[in-house]
Coordinates of C-alpha atoms (C1' of nucleotides) in Angstrom, one line a residue:
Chain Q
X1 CA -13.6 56.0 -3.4
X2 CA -16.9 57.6 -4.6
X3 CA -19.6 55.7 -2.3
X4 CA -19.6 56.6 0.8
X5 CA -20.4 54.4 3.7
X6 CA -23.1 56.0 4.9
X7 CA -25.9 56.3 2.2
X8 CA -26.5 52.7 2.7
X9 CA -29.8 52.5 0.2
X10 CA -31.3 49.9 3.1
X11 CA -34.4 52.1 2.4
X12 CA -36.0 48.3 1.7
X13 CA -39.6 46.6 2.5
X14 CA -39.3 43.5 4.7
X15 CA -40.3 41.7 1.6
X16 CA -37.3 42.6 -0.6
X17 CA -35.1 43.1 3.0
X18 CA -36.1 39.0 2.5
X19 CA -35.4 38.9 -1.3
X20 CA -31.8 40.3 -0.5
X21 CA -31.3 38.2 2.0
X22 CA -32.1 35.3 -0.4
X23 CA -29.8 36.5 -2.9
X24 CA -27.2 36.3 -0.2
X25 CA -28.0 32.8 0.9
X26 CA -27.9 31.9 -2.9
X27 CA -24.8 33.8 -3.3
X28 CA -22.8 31.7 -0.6
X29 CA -25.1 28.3 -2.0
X30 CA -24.5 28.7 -5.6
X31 CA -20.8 31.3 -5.7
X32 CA -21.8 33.9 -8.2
X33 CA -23.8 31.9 -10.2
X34 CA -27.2 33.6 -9.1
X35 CA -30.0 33.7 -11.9
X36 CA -32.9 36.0 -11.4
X37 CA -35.2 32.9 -11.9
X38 CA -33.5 30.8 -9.1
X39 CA -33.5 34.0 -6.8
X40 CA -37.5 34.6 -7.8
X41 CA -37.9 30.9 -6.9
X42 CA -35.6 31.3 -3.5
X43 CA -37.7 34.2 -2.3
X44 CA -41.2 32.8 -3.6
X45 CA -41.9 36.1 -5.7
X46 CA -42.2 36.7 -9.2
X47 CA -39.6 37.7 -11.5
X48 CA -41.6 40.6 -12.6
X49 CA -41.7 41.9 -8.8
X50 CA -37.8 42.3 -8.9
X51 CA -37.4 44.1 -11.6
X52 CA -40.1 46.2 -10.4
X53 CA -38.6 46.6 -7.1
X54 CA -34.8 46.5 -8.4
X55 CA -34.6 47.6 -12.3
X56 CA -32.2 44.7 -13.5
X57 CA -30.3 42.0 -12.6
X58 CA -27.5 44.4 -11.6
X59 CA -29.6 46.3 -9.9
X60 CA -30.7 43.7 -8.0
X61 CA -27.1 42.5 -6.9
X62 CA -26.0 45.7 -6.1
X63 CA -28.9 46.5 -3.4
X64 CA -28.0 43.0 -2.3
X65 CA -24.6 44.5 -1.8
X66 CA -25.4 47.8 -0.1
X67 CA -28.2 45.9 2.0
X68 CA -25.2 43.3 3.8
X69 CA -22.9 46.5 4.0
X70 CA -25.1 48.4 6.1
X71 CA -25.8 44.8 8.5
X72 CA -22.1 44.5 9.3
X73 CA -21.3 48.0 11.0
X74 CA -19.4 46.2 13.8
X75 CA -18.5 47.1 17.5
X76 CA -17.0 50.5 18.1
X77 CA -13.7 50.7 19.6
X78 CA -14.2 53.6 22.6
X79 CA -11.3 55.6 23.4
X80 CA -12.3 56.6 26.8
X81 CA -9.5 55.1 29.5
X82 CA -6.4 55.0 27.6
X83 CA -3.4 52.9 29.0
X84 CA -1.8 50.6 27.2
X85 CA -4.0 48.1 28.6
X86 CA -7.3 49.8 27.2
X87 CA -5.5 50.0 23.5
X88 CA -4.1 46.8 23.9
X89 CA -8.1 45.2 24.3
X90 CA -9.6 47.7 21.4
X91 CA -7.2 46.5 18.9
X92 CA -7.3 42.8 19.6
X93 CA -11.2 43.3 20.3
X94 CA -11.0 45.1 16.5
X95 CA -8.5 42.8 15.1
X96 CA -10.6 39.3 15.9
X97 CA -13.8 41.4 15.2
X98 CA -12.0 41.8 11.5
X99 CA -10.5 38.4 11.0
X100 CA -14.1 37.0 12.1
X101 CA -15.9 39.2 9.4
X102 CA -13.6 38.3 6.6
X103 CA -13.5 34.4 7.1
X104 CA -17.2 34.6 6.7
X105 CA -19.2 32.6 4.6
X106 CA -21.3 35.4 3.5
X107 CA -17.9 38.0 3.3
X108 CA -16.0 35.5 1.0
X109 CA -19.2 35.4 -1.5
X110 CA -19.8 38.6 -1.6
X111 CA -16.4 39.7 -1.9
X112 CA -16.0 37.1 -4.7
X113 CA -18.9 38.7 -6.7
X114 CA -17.3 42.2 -6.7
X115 CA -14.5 41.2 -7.5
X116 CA -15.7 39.4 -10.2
X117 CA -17.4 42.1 -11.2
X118 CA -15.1 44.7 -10.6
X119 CA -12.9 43.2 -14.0
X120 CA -15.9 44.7 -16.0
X121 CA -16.3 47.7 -17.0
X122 CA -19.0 50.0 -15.1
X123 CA -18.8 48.7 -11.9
X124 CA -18.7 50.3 -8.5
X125 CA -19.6 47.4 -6.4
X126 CA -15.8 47.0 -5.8
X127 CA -15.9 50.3 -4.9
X128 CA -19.0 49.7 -2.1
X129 CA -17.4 46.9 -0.9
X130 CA -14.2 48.7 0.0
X131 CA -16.1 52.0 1.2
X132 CA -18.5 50.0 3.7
X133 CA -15.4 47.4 4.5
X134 CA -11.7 48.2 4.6
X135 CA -12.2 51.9 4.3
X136 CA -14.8 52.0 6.9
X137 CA -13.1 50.2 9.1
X138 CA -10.1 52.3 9.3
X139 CA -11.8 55.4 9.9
X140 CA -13.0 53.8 12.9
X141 CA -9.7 52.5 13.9
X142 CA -7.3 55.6 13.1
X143 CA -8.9 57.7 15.8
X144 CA -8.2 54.9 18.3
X145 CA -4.2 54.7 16.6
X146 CA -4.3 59.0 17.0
X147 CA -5.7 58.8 20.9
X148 CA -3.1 56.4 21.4
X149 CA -0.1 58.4 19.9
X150 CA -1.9 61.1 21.9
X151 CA -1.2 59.7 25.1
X152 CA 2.1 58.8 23.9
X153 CA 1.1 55.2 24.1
X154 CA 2.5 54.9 20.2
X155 CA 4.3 56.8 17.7
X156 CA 4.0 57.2 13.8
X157 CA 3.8 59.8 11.4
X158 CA 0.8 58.7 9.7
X159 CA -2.1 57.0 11.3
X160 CA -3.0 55.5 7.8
X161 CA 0.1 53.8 7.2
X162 CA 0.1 53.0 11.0
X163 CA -3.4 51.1 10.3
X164 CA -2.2 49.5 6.9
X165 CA 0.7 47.9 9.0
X166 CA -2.2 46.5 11.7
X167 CA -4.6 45.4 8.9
X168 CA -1.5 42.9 7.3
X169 CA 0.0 41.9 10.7
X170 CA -4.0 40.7 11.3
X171 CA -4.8 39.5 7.9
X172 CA -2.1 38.2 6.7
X173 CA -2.6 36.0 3.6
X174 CA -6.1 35.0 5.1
X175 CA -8.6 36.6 2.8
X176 CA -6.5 36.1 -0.2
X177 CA -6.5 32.1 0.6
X178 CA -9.8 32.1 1.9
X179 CA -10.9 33.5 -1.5
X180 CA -8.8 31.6 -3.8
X181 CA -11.0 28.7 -2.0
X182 CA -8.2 27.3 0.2
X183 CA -9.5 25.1 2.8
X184 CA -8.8 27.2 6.2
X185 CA -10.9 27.2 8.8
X186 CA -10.3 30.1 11.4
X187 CA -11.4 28.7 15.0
X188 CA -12.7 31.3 17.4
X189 CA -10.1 30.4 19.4
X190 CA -7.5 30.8 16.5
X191 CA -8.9 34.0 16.1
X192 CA -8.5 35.6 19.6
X193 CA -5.2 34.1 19.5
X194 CA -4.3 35.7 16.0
X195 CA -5.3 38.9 16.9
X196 CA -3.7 39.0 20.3
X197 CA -0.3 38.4 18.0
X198 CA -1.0 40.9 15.9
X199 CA -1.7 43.6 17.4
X200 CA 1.3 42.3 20.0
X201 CA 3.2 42.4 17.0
X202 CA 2.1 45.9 16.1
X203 CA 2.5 47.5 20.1
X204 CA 5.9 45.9 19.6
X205 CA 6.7 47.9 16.0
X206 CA 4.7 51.1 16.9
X207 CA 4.7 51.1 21.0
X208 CA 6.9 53.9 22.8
X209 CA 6.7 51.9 26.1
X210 CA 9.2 49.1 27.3
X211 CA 9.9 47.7 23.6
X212 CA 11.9 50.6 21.5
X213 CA 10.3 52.3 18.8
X214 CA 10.8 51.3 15.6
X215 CA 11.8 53.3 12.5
X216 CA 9.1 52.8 10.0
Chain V
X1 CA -3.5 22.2 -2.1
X2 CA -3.4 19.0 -4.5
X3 CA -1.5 21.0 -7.7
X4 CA 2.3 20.8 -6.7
X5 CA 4.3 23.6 -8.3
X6 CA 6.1 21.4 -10.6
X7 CA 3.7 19.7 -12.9
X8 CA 2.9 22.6 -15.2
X9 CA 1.3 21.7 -18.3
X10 CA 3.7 23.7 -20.5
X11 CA 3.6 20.8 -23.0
X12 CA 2.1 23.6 -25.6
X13 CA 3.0 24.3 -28.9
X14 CA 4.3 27.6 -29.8
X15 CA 1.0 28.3 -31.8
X16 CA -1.0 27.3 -28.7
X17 CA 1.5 29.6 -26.1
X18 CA 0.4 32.3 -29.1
X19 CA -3.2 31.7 -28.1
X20 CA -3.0 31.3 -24.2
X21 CA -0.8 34.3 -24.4
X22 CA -3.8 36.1 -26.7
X23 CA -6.0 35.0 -24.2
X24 CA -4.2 36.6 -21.5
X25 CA -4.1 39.9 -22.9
X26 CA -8.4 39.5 -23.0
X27 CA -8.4 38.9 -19.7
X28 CA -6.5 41.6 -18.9
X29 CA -8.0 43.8 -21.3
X30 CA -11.6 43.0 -21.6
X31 CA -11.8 41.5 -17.6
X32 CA -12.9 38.1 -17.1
X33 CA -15.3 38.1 -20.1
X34 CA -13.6 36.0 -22.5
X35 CA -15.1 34.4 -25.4
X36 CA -14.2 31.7 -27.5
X37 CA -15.3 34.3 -30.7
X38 CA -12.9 36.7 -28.8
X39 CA -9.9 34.1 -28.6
X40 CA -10.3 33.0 -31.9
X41 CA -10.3 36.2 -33.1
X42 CA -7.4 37.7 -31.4
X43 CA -5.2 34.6 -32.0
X44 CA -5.9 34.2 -35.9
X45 CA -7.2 30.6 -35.8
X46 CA -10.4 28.8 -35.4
X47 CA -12.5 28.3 -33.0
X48 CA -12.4 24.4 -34.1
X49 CA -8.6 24.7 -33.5
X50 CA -9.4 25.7 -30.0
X51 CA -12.1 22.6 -29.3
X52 CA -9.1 20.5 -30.8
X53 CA -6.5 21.8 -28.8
X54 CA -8.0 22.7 -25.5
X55 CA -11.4 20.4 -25.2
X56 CA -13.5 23.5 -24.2
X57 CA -13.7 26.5 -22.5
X58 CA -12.5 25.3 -19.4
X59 CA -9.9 23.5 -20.5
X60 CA -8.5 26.7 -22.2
X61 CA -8.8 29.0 -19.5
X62 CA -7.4 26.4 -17.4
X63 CA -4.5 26.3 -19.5
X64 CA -4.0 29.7 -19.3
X65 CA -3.5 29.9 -15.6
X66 CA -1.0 27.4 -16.1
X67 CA 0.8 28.7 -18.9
X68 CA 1.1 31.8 -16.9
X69 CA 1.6 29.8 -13.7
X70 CA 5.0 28.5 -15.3
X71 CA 6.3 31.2 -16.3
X72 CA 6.2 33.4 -13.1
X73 CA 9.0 31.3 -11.7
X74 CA 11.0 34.4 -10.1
X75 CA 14.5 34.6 -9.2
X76 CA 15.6 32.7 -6.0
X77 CA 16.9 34.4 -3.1
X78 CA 20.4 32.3 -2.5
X79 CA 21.7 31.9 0.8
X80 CA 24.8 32.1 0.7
X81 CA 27.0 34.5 2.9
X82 CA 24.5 35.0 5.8
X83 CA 25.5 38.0 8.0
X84 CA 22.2 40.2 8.5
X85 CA 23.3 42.7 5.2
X86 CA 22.6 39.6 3.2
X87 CA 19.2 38.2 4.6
X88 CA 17.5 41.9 5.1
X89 CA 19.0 41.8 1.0
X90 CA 17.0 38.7 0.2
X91 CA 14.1 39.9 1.9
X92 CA 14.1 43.1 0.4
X93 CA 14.5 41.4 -3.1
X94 CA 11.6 38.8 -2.5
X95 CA 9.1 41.6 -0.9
X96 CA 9.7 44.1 -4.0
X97 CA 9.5 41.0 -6.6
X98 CA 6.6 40.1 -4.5
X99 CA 5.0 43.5 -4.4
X100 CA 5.9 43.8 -8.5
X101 CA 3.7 40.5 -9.2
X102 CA 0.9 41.2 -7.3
X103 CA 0.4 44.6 -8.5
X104 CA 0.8 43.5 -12.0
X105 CA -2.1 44.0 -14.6
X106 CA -2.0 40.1 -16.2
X107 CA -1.5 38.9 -11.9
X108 CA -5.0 40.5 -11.1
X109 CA -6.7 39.9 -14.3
X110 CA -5.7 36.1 -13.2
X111 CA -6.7 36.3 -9.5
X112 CA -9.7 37.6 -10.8
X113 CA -10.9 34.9 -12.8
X114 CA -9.5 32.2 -10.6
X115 CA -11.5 33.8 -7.7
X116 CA -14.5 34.2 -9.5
X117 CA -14.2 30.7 -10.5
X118 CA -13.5 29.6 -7.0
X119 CA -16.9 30.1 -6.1
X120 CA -18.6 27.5 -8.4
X121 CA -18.3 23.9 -7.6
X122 CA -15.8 21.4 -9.2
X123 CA -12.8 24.4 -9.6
X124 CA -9.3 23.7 -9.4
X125 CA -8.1 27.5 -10.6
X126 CA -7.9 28.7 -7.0
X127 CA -5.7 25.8 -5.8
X128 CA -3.5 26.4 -9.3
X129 CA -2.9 30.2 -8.3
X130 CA -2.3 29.5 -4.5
X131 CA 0.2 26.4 -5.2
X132 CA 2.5 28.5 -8.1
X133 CA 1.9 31.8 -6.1
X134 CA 1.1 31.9 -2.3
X135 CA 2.9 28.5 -1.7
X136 CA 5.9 28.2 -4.3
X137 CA 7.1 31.6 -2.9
X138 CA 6.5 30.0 0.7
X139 CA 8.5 26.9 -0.2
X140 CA 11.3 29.2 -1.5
X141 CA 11.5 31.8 1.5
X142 CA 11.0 29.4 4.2
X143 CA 14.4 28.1 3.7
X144 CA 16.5 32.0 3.6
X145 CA 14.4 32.2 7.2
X146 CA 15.7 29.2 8.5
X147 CA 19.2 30.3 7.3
X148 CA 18.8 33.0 9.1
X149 CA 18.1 31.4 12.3
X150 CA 20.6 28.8 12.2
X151 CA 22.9 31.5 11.8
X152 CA 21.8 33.2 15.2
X153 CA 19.8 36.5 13.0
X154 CA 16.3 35.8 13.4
X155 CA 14.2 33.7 15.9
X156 CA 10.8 31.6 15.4
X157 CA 9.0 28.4 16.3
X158 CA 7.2 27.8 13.2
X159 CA 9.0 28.9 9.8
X160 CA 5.7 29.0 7.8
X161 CA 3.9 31.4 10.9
X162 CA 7.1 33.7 10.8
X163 CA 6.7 33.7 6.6
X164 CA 3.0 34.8 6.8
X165 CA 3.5 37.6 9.3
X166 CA 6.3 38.4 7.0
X167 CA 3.8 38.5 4.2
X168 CA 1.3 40.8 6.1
X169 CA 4.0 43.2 6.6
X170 CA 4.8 43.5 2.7
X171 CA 1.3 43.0 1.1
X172 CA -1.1 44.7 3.8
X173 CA -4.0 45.6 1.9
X174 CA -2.5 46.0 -1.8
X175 CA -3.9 43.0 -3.2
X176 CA -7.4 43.1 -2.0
X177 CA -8.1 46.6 -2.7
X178 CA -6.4 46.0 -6.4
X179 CA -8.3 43.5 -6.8
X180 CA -11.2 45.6 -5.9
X181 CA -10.6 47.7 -8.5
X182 CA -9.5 50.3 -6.5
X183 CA -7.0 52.6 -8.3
X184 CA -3.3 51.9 -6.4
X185 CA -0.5 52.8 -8.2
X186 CA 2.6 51.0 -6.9
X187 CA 5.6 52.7 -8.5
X188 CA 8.8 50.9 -8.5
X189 CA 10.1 53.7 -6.2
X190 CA 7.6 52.8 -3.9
X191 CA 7.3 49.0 -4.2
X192 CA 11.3 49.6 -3.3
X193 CA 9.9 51.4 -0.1
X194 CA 7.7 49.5 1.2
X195 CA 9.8 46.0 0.3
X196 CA 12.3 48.1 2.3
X197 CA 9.7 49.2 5.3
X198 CA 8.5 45.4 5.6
X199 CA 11.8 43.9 5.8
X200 CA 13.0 46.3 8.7
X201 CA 9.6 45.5 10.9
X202 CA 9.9 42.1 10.1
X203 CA 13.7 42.0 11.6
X204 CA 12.4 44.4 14.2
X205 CA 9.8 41.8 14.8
X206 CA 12.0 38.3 15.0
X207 CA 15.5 40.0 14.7
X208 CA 17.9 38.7 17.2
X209 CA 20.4 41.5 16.7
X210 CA 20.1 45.5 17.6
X211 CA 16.4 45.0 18.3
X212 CA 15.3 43.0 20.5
X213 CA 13.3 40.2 20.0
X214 CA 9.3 39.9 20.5
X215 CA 7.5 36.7 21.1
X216 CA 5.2 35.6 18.8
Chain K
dT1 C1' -69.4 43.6 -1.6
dA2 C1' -67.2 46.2 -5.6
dT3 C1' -63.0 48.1 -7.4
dT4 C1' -58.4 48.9 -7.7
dT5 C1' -53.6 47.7 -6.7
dT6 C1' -50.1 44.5 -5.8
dC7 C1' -48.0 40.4 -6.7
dC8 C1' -47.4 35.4 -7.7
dG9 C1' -46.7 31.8 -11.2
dT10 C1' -45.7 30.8 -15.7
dA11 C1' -45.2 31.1 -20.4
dC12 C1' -42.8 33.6 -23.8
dC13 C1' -39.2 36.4 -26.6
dG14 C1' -34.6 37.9 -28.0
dT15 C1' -29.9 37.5 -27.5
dA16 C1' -25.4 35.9 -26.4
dC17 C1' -22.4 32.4 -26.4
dG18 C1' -20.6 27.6 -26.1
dT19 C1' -20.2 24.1 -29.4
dT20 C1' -20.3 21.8 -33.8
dA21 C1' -20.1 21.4 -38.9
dC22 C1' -18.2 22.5 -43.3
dG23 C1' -15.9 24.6 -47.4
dG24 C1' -11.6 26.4 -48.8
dT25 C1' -6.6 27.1 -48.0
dT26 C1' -1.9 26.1 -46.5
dC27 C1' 1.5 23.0 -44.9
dT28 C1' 3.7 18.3 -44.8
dC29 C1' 5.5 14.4 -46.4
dC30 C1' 6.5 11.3 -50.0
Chain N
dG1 C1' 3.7 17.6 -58.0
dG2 C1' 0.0 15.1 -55.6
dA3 C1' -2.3 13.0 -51.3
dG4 C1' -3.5 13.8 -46.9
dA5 C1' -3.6 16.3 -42.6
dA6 C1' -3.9 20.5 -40.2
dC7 C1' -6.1 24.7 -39.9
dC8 C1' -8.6 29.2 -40.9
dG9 C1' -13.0 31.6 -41.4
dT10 C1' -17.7 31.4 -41.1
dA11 C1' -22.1 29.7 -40.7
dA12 C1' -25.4 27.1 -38.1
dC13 C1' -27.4 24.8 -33.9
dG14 C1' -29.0 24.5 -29.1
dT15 C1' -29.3 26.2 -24.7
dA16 C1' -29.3 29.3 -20.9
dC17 C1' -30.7 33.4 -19.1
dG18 C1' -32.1 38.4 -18.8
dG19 C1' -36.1 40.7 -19.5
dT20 C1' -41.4 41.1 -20.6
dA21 C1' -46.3 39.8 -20.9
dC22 C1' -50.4 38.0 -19.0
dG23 C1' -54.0 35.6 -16.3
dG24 C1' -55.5 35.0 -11.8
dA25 C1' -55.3 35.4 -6.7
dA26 C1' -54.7 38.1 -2.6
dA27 C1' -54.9 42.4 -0.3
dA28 C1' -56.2 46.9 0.2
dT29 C1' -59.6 50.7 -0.1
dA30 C1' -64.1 52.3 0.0

DNA sequence: TATTTTCCGTACCGTACGTTACGGTTCTCC
DNA sequence: GGAGAACCGTAACGTACGGTACGGAAAATA
């Protein structure tokens, strides 16, 4: 994965902050289907401003891209007072966090268009989306697994695999679904009760404590 | 999810499989953008023929993902003699199967296009790929896990919530990220793993046996 | 207020592609 | 073998859209 998440090009005017941000409503309006003219219309500027401001079309989609990937850098899960109690919160805190961000609107659109785009040849937005999401994401949560196994709350070998257990117990065949266009609506409450059973599920496969370890 | 399993449109001619299979291989191949120049091409006939046939270029891809849709139909995991060797067996069987077709060039070239599709209004694709994927494999698990309850080896509530944790455990994050485009090379030796990893959390998870059981 | 820069709105151009039309060829059926 | 249908290859048409050009307004600078 070449793009890191960090050099988030969000080095954006307000006024093209707001053009992206119209490309986005458009984006989750219209499902890929975004013209430069109805995005020049959306945002009241001229076509001739974005490709000033943005090159070309794909230019102009991949900022769009970068610009929501550096809006969603979500909660971070402190390791400070670790019982089981303390890991028990930051992975069901991290789990609904996760489950709310991919049953977005705005996730399942833009996750749509890369992956529309990533059949083509020449394109990395696949490749930003999955730095600044799922990648991301577990190198904020593998420190919180490795604390844990520290404390000898847990045991695993590897705290990747560890994570890519957590990540299916919580998203089970959500996204998949949810991006196929299957009608499933994800209550909050559903949520906190989703990711209390996961990451139930995953104390009970990874824990030390009163459930056995299991081998994995 | 209107599209049951069963009413696949395989009512092609073997000169029309010839040109859905042709345009499979451009999908897989040239990545969602598919021409009509490009399918006539590639399957020797005319585009006319195509129009004839197919209506237009909806109806042909839409033929497509049923003419592969059909012919996915993988093995069933029989039920038979039902001491624990034999379910963890048909799990393990289902979850590499499972594993084998989601990893597959010709499955993401399709879950591509149907999720690109998904986005735009008046698209049926999605529901097509969930009901002969996501749900016919549902429909044909659900009853092995029952099995297995009845006989005393696994316990649940809800058959379909124990078959997507169950899910989770074997896909994780493979599809999305393949989908993605990132590079994830699931060698049979390791598609044998992980079936084999899954299917021990998920007894460890809702096993009655050894392990003890979790609630859910 | 005069000048320069930025930018909006719109018209325009070129191309790609879905769709249709047509001449010529092969296959089918009598 | 001959009539008709099916079909291949290609050319042509219309439209949609990415990209560009231009006139005028607004804003900035002096």
């Amino acid at each position: 994965m070449a793009t890191a998440p960090d050099e988030t090009g969000d080095a954006f005017t307000e006024r093209q902050q707001a053009v992206l941000d119209a490309v986005l409503a458009l984006m989750v309006e219209e499902g890929g289907d975004v013209t430069m003219t109805m995005v020049a219309r959306r945002a009241s500027c001229s076509k001739e401003s974005l490709y000033k401001w943005f090159g070309d079309r794909d230019g102009l989609l991949t900022a769009t891209v970068r610009w929501q990937a550096s809006k969603v850098r979500a909660g971070n899960y402190d390791r400070q007072r670790l019982d089981v109690l303390a890991l028990r919160d930051s992975l069901t805190r991290f789990a609904a966090n996760w489950l709310g961000v991919i049953s977005s609107p705005t996730s399942i659109a833009l996750n749509r268009f890369a992956i529309a785009q990533a059949g083509a040849r020449g394109s990395n937005l696949g490749a930003i989306m999955l730095a600044n999401g799922r990648f991301a994401i577990g190198e904020r949560i593998k420190p919180v697994l490795e604390a844990g196994r520290d404390a000898g709350l847990i045991g695993f070998d590897d705290s990747e695999t560890a994570f890519r257990s957590f990540l299916g117990l919580v998203g089970r065949d959500v996204q998949i679904r949810l991006l196929l266009g299957d009608r499933l609506t994800l209550s909050p409450a559903e949520i906190e009760r989703d990711a209390a059973r996961a990451t139930d599920q995953f104390l009970a496969l990874y824990g030390t404590g009163t459930a056995g370890p299991v081998s994995h």
